[in-house]
mmCIF file of C-alpha atoms in Angstrom:
data_model
loop_
_atom_site.group_PDB
_atom_site.id
_atom_site.type_symbol
_atom_site.label_atom_id
_atom_site.label_comp_id
_atom_site.label_asym_id
_atom_site.label_seq_id
_atom_site.Cartn_x
_atom_site.Cartn_y
_atom_site.Cartn_z
ATOM 1 C CA MET S 1 0.050 0.016 -0.030
ATOM 2 C CA LEU S 2 2.852 2.282 0.658
ATOM 3 C CA ALA S 3 4.069 1.935 -2.902
ATOM 4 C CA ILE S 4 0.581 2.717 -4.330
ATOM 5 C CA PHE S 5 0.364 5.764 -2.032
ATOM 6 C CA LEU S 6 3.722 7.049 -3.197
ATOM 7 C CA VAL S 7 3.026 6.451 -6.900
ATOM 8 C CA THR S 8 -0.430 8.214 -6.469
ATOM 9 C CA CYS S 9 1.379 11.243 -4.823
ATOM 10 C CA LEU S 10 3.847 11.283 -7.738
ATOM 11 C CA VAL S 11 0.986 11.144 -10.346
ATOM 12 C CA ALA S 12 -0.953 13.971 -8.535
ATOM 13 C CA TYR S 13 2.019 16.071 -8.307
ATOM 14 C CA ALA S 14 2.760 15.657 -12.041
ATOM 15 C CA GLY S 15 -0.887 16.565 -12.859
ATOM 16 C CA TYR S 16 -0.575 19.677 -10.601
ATOM 17 C CA ARG S 17 2.728 20.738 -12.288
ATOM 18 C CA LEU S 18 1.206 20.122 -15.725
ATOM 19 C CA LYS S 19 -1.940 22.279 -14.706
ATOM 20 C CA SER S 20 -4.218 19.318 -15.254
ATOM 21 C CA LEU S 21 -5.133 19.503 -11.551
ATOM 22 C CA THR S 22 -5.691 22.191 -9.011
ATOM 23 C CA LEU S 23 -4.064 21.833 -5.627
ATOM 24 C CA SER S 24 -7.275 20.565 -4.231
ATOM 25 C CA GLY S 25 -7.723 18.267 -7.213
ATOM 26 C CA ALA S 26 -4.228 16.845 -6.626
ATOM 27 C CA VAL S 27 -5.079 16.212 -2.919
ATOM 28 C CA LEU S 28 -8.312 14.344 -3.789
ATOM 29 C CA THR S 29 -6.410 12.470 -6.628
ATOM 30 C CA VAL S 30 -4.087 11.102 -3.878
ATOM 31 C CA VAL S 31 -7.005 10.032 -1.753
ATOM 32 C CA THR S 32 -8.904 8.461 -4.778
ATOM 33 C CA GLY S 33 -6.008 6.593 -6.096
ATOM 34 C CA THR S 34 -4.991 5.192 -2.715
ATOM 35 C CA VAL S 35 -8.458 3.943 -1.887
ATOM 36 C CA ILE S 36 -8.830 2.450 -5.367
ATOM 37 C CA GLY S 37 -5.469 0.845 -4.974
ATOM 38 C CA TYR S 38 -6.561 -0.642 -1.683
ATOM 39 C CA GLY S 39 -9.556 -2.293 -3.256
ATOM 40 C CA PHE S 40 -8.243 -3.290 -6.642
ATOM 41 C CA GLY S 41 -4.423 -3.158 -6.345
ATOM 42 C CA TRP S 42 -2.170 -1.980 -9.101
ATOM 43 C CA PHE S 43 -4.875 -2.821 -11.703
ATOM 44 C CA GLY S 44 -7.238 -0.235 -10.135
ATOM 45 C CA LEU S 45 -4.508 2.355 -10.139
ATOM 46 C CA TYR S 46 -3.548 1.595 -13.666
ATOM 47 C CA LEU S 47 -6.996 1.918 -14.995
ATOM 48 C CA LEU S 48 -7.447 5.267 -13.206
ATOM 49 C CA GLY S 49 -4.233 6.431 -14.709
ATOM 50 C CA VAL S 50 -5.548 5.543 -18.182
ATOM 51 C CA PHE S 51 -8.567 7.661 -17.607
ATOM 52 C CA PHE S 52 -6.665 10.557 -16.183
ATOM 53 C CA SER S 53 -3.929 10.601 -18.819
ATOM 54 C CA THR S 54 -6.178 10.152 -21.800
ATOM 55 C CA SER S 55 -8.790 12.681 -20.461
ATOM 56 C CA SER S 56 -6.112 15.240 -19.764
ATOM 57 C CA LEU S 57 -4.778 14.898 -23.362
ATOM 58 C CA ALA S 58 -8.339 15.181 -24.712
ATOM 59 C CA SER S 59 -8.840 18.352 -22.695
ATOM 60 C CA LYS S 60 -5.659 19.845 -24.095
ATOM 61 C CA TYR S 61 -6.247 18.811 -27.643
ATOM 62 C CA ARG S 62 -6.881 21.858 -29.822
ATOM 63 C CA ALA S 63 -7.503 23.900 -26.600
ATOM 64 C CA VAL S 64 -7.456 27.179 -28.560
ATOM 65 C CA ASP S 65 -10.343 26.048 -30.705
ATOM 66 C CA LYS S 66 -12.286 25.165 -27.564
ATOM 67 C CA ALA S 67 -11.933 28.578 -26.097
ATOM 68 C CA PRO S 68 -15.537 29.739 -26.966
ATOM 69 C CA VAL S 69 -16.952 26.773 -25.190
ATOM 70 C CA ASP S 70 -15.372 28.044 -21.854
ATOM 71 C CA GLU S 71 -18.120 30.717 -21.775
ATOM 72 C CA ILE S 72 -20.755 28.010 -21.688
ATOM 73 C CA VAL S 73 -19.376 25.168 -19.514
ATOM 74 C CA GLU S 74 -19.507 25.484 -15.768
ATOM 75 C CA LYS S 75 -15.921 24.765 -15.249
ATOM 76 C CA SER S 76 -12.776 24.677 -17.542
ATOM 77 C CA GLY S 77 -9.104 24.336 -17.004
ATOM 78 C CA PRO S 78 -7.544 22.288 -14.291
ATOM 79 C CA ARG S 79 -9.735 19.766 -12.431
ATOM 80 C CA ASP S 80 -10.689 20.665 -8.926
ATOM 81 C CA TYR S 81 -11.412 18.305 -6.027
ATOM 82 C CA VAL S 82 -15.203 18.391 -6.828
ATOM 83 C CA GLN S 83 -14.481 17.171 -10.326
ATOM 84 C CA VAL S 84 -12.057 14.511 -9.207
ATOM 85 C CA LEU S 85 -14.704 13.246 -6.712
ATOM 86 C CA ALA S 86 -17.509 13.409 -9.403
ATOM 87 C CA ASN S 87 -15.480 11.177 -11.623
ATOM 88 C CA GLY S 88 -13.683 8.975 -9.148
ATOM 89 C CA GLY S 89 -16.070 8.829 -6.231
ATOM 90 C CA ILE S 90 -18.001 5.701 -7.425
ATOM 91 C CA GLY S 91 -14.616 4.124 -8.116
ATOM 92 C CA MET S 92 -13.692 4.543 -4.489
ATOM 93 C CA LEU S 93 -16.981 3.069 -3.310
ATOM 94 C CA THR S 94 -16.680 -0.078 -5.620
ATOM 95 C CA ALA S 95 -13.066 -0.434 -4.330
ATOM 96 C CA LEU S 96 -14.271 -0.471 -0.733
ATOM 97 C CA ALA S 97 -17.011 -2.928 -1.495
ATOM 98 C CA MET S 98 -14.601 -5.166 -3.353
ATOM 99 C CA ALA S 99 -12.224 -5.153 -0.394
ATOM 100 C CA TYR S 100 -14.857 -6.171 2.010
ATOM 101 C CA THR S 101 -16.977 -8.544 -0.015
ATOM 102 C CA SER S 102 -14.780 -9.987 -2.770
ATOM 103 C CA ASN S 103 -17.702 -9.913 -5.229
ATOM 104 C CA GLU S 104 -16.375 -9.812 -8.785
ATOM 105 C CA ALA S 105 -19.333 -7.674 -9.804
ATOM 106 C CA TRP S 106 -17.771 -4.721 -8.006
ATOM 107 C CA LEU S 107 -14.672 -5.091 -10.323
ATOM 108 C CA TYR S 108 -16.915 -4.918 -13.287
ATOM 109 C CA ALA S 109 -18.757 -1.925 -11.817
ATOM 110 C CA TYR S 110 -15.466 -0.235 -11.270
ATOM 111 C CA ILE S 111 -14.372 -0.741 -14.946
ATOM 112 C CA VAL S 112 -17.847 0.587 -16.033
ATOM 113 C CA SER S 113 -17.422 3.626 -13.736
ATOM 114 C CA ILE S 114 -14.180 4.561 -15.387
ATOM 115 C CA ALA S 115 -15.450 3.795 -18.865
ATOM 116 C CA ALA S 116 -18.511 6.035 -18.312
ATOM 117 C CA ALA S 117 -16.315 8.881 -17.027
ATOM 118 C CA THR S 118 -13.977 8.548 -20.033
ATOM 119 C CA SER S 119 -16.890 8.135 -22.450
ATOM 120 C CA ASP S 120 -18.458 11.367 -21.290
ATOM 121 C CA THR S 121 -15.096 13.317 -21.190
ATOM 122 C CA TRP S 122 -14.199 12.197 -24.715
ATOM 123 C CA GLY S 123 -17.547 12.904 -25.993
ATOM 124 C CA SER S 124 -17.575 16.452 -24.623
ATOM 125 C CA GLU S 125 -13.890 17.287 -25.384
ATOM 126 C CA PHE S 126 -13.924 16.019 -29.035
ATOM 127 C CA GLY S 127 -17.583 16.697 -29.631
ATOM 128 C CA VAL S 128 -17.264 20.445 -29.443
ATOM 129 C CA LEU S 129 -14.751 20.235 -32.286
ATOM 130 C CA ALA S 130 -17.340 18.693 -34.640
ATOM 131 C CA LYS S 131 -17.612 20.623 -37.995
ATOM 132 C CA ARG S 132 -21.438 20.857 -37.543
ATOM 133 C CA LYS S 133 -23.225 22.210 -34.558
ATOM 134 C CA PRO S 134 -24.583 19.512 -32.045
ATOM 135 C CA ARG S 135 -28.269 18.998 -31.711
ATOM 136 C CA SER S 136 -30.398 18.763 -28.498
ATOM 137 C CA ILE S 137 -30.971 15.158 -27.609
ATOM 138 C CA LEU S 138 -34.525 16.113 -26.955
ATOM 139 C CA THR S 139 -35.652 18.447 -29.637
ATOM 140 C CA PHE S 140 -32.882 17.683 -32.286
ATOM 141 C CA ARG S 141 -32.596 21.385 -32.818
ATOM 142 C CA PRO S 142 -29.087 22.909 -33.272
ATOM 143 C CA VAL S 143 -27.419 24.112 -30.019
ATOM 144 C CA GLU S 144 -24.201 25.825 -29.359
ATOM 145 C CA PRO S 145 -21.125 23.637 -28.938
ATOM 146 C CA GLY S 146 -20.579 22.853 -25.299
ATOM 147 C CA THR S 147 -24.242 22.958 -24.392
ATOM 148 C CA SER S 148 -25.310 20.309 -21.890
ATOM 149 C CA GLY S 149 -27.694 17.885 -23.673
ATOM 150 C CA GLY S 150 -26.177 18.449 -27.087
ATOM 151 C CA VAL S 151 -25.110 15.534 -29.208
ATOM 152 C CA SER S 152 -23.175 15.124 -32.508
ATOM 153 C CA LEU S 153 -22.119 12.137 -34.593
ATOM 154 C CA TYR S 154 -18.444 12.915 -33.980
ATOM 155 C CA GLY S 155 -19.038 13.243 -30.298
ATOM 156 C CA THR S 156 -21.041 10.058 -30.065
ATOM 157 C CA VAL S 157 -18.285 8.117 -31.868
ATOM 158 C CA MET S 158 -15.699 9.465 -29.611
ATOM 159 C CA SER S 159 -17.778 8.559 -26.548
ATOM 160 C CA ILE S 160 -17.884 4.903 -27.853
ATOM 161 C CA VAL S 161 -14.135 5.070 -28.454
ATOM 162 C CA GLY S 162 -13.496 6.387 -24.960
ATOM 163 C CA ALA S 163 -15.476 3.641 -23.227
ATOM 164 C CA ALA S 164 -13.834 1.008 -25.496
ATOM 165 C CA THR S 165 -10.371 2.461 -24.593
ATOM 166 C CA ILE S 166 -10.971 1.684 -20.949
ATOM 167 C CA VAL S 167 -12.404 -1.718 -21.442
ATOM 168 C CA LEU S 168 -9.722 -2.803 -23.886
ATOM 169 C CA ALA S 169 -7.116 -1.424 -21.396
ATOM 170 C CA THR S 170 -8.082 -4.165 -19.043
ATOM 171 C CA TYR S 171 -6.874 -6.890 -21.371
ATOM 172 C CA PRO S 172 -3.351 -7.169 -20.100
ATOM 173 C CA PHE S 173 -4.744 -7.941 -16.669
ATOM 174 C CA MET S 174 -7.878 -10.090 -17.324
ATOM 175 C CA THR S 175 -9.779 -12.172 -19.902
ATOM 176 C CA LEU S 176 -13.127 -10.741 -20.652
ATOM 177 C CA GLY S 177 -14.321 -12.328 -23.816
ATOM 178 C CA PHE S 178 -16.074 -10.733 -26.750
ATOM 179 C CA GLU S 179 -19.566 -10.591 -25.295
ATOM 180 C CA LEU S 180 -18.501 -9.190 -21.873
ATOM 181 C CA THR S 181 -16.352 -6.740 -23.636
ATOM 182 C CA LEU S 182 -19.153 -5.412 -25.666
ATOM 183 C CA ALA S 183 -21.476 -5.373 -22.533
ATOM 184 C CA LEU S 184 -18.992 -3.289 -20.520
ATOM 185 C CA ILE S 185 -18.400 -0.825 -23.375
ATOM 186 C CA ALA S 186 -22.271 -0.502 -23.729
ATOM 187 C CA LEU S 187 -22.668 0.136 -20.118
ATOM 188 C CA GLY S 188 -19.855 2.783 -20.153
ATOM 189 C CA LEU S 189 -21.764 4.481 -22.948
ATOM 190 C CA ILE S 190 -25.013 4.398 -21.075
ATOM 191 C CA GLY S 191 -23.285 6.510 -18.453
ATOM 192 C CA SER S 192 -22.610 9.157 -21.059
ATOM 193 C CA VAL S 193 -26.107 8.989 -22.463
ATOM 194 C CA VAL S 194 -27.575 9.492 -18.977
ATOM 195 C CA ASP S 195 -25.309 12.476 -18.408
ATOM 196 C CA THR S 196 -26.542 14.008 -21.728
ATOM 197 C CA LEU S 197 -30.156 13.413 -20.846
ATOM 198 C CA LEU S 198 -29.703 14.918 -17.369
ATOM 199 C CA GLY S 199 -27.828 17.813 -18.906
ATOM 200 C CA ALA S 200 -30.691 18.448 -21.330
ATOM 201 C CA THR S 201 -33.556 18.150 -18.744
ATOM 202 C CA VAL S 202 -32.730 18.957 -15.163
ATOM 203 C CA GLN S 203 -29.177 20.401 -14.976
ATOM 204 C CA ARG S 204 -29.271 24.044 -13.974
ATOM 205 C CA LYS S 205 -28.981 26.668 -16.634
ATOM 206 C CA TYR S 206 -28.435 30.483 -16.537
ATOM 207 C CA ARG S 207 -28.441 33.296 -18.918
ATOM 208 C CA CYS S 208 -25.860 36.193 -19.049
ATOM 209 C CA ARG S 209 -27.374 39.634 -18.421
ATOM 210 C CA VAL S 210 -24.777 41.168 -20.583
ATOM 211 C CA CYS S 211 -24.454 39.197 -23.766
ATOM 212 C CA GLY S 212 -27.632 37.070 -23.566
ATOM 213 C CA LYS S 213 -25.960 33.681 -23.885
ATOM 214 C CA GLN S 214 -27.139 30.656 -22.054
ATOM 215 C CA THR S 215 -24.452 29.322 -19.872
ATOM 216 C CA GLU S 216 -23.760 27.069 -16.836
ATOM 217 C CA LYS S 217 -21.800 29.641 -15.081
ATOM 218 C CA GLN S 218 -23.188 31.729 -12.252
ATOM 219 C CA MET S 219 -21.014 34.693 -13.204
ATOM 220 C CA HIS S 220 -20.534 35.873 -16.700
ATOM 221 C CA HIS S 221 -18.811 39.112 -17.932
ATOM 222 C CA GLY S 222 -18.248 39.953 -14.243
ATOM 223 C CA GLU S 223 -22.009 40.011 -13.375
ATOM 224 C CA ALA S 224 -24.261 37.392 -11.739
ATOM 225 C CA THR S 225 -26.217 35.509 -14.414
ATOM 226 C CA GLU S 226 -29.969 35.037 -14.434
ATOM 227 C CA TYR S 227 -31.439 31.511 -13.525
ATOM 228 C CA VAL S 228 -33.352 30.003 -16.395
ATOM 229 C CA LYS S 229 -34.231 26.380 -15.717
ATOM 230 C CA GLY S 230 -33.157 23.170 -14.137
ATOM 231 C CA TRP S 231 -32.753 22.071 -10.510
ATOM 232 C CA HIS S 232 -30.811 24.855 -8.605
ATOM 233 C CA TRP S 233 -28.578 22.279 -6.857
ATOM 234 C CA LEU S 234 -27.761 20.072 -9.925
ATOM 235 C CA GLY S 235 -24.656 21.455 -11.598
ATOM 236 C CA ASN S 236 -22.365 19.613 -13.978
ATOM 237 C CA ASP S 237 -20.299 17.843 -11.328
ATOM 238 C CA ALA S 238 -23.579 16.367 -9.830
ATOM 239 C CA VAL S 239 -24.642 15.315 -13.233
ATOM 240 C CA ASN S 240 -21.294 13.521 -13.812
ATOM 241 C CA PHE S 241 -21.554 11.757 -10.471
ATOM 242 C CA ALA S 242 -25.102 10.683 -10.969
ATOM 243 C CA SER S 243 -24.569 9.247 -14.561
ATOM 244 C CA ILE S 244 -21.560 7.326 -13.414
ATOM 245 C CA THR S 245 -23.542 5.973 -10.497
ATOM 246 C CA VAL S 246 -26.356 4.834 -12.721
ATOM 247 C CA ALA S 247 -23.930 3.022 -15.082
ATOM 248 C CA ALA S 248 -22.110 1.341 -12.197
ATOM 249 C CA LEU S 249 -25.368 0.212 -10.428
ATOM 250 C CA ILE S 250 -26.754 -1.286 -13.675
ATOM 251 C CA CYS S 251 -23.531 -3.156 -14.028
ATOM 252 C CA PHE S 252 -23.618 -4.401 -10.522
ATOM 253 C CA PHE S 253 -27.162 -5.636 -10.819
ATOM 254 C CA VAL S 254 -26.547 -7.384 -14.181
ATOM 255 C CA PHE S 255 -23.420 -9.198 -12.941
ATOM 256 C CA GLY S 256 -24.048 -9.274 -9.165
#
């Protein structure tokens, strides 16, 4: 466990220095990695590393072209502790459950939780770069890139690729078989779909009093934004946590 803790500290420090994590995000990364390492050993830490590294690269890919999206999304830039918890919190719970029950279903739930987080991240980070505007998953009307609830063909494909990347990354450690592989990828994608549906229906939205744009930010152009719709308490991080929870629970009940 000491080795796992030290490696986690090293990774968190590197993420902080590379500006992929805030200081609070780095601290929570250490906690998350240590707990996951406790439940799943080096495999758990490895899979978390695949998510963190690929998602960080996806975030930095064509960052200049994504600049307009920063005006819409609730948070941009380095991940803080809430974002780390939103993406890794369920992973920690599955690790603790695995440590105390040894039920293999928790292992699959962990894989799916990371696949869902990666699927959503990749869909968002690459989807905003699509040549055509995304469309609302509810009305199919065009929406601005970065709008919660928006989908595009490119973003959907990258969501599938993101989930598949995590599931296929398990191959050096375990034998899944074709059908189980497809099932875990599909469950990871379900997490991303749930995220999109929640984003389109109940996630809180605001409107800037200066420029009139709809945004997830509570401050825009230096002024407080006007509440438009959604549940006041349900921001992007809560949506991420909820969607990963749904995917992991479905997985557990399927294989438990």
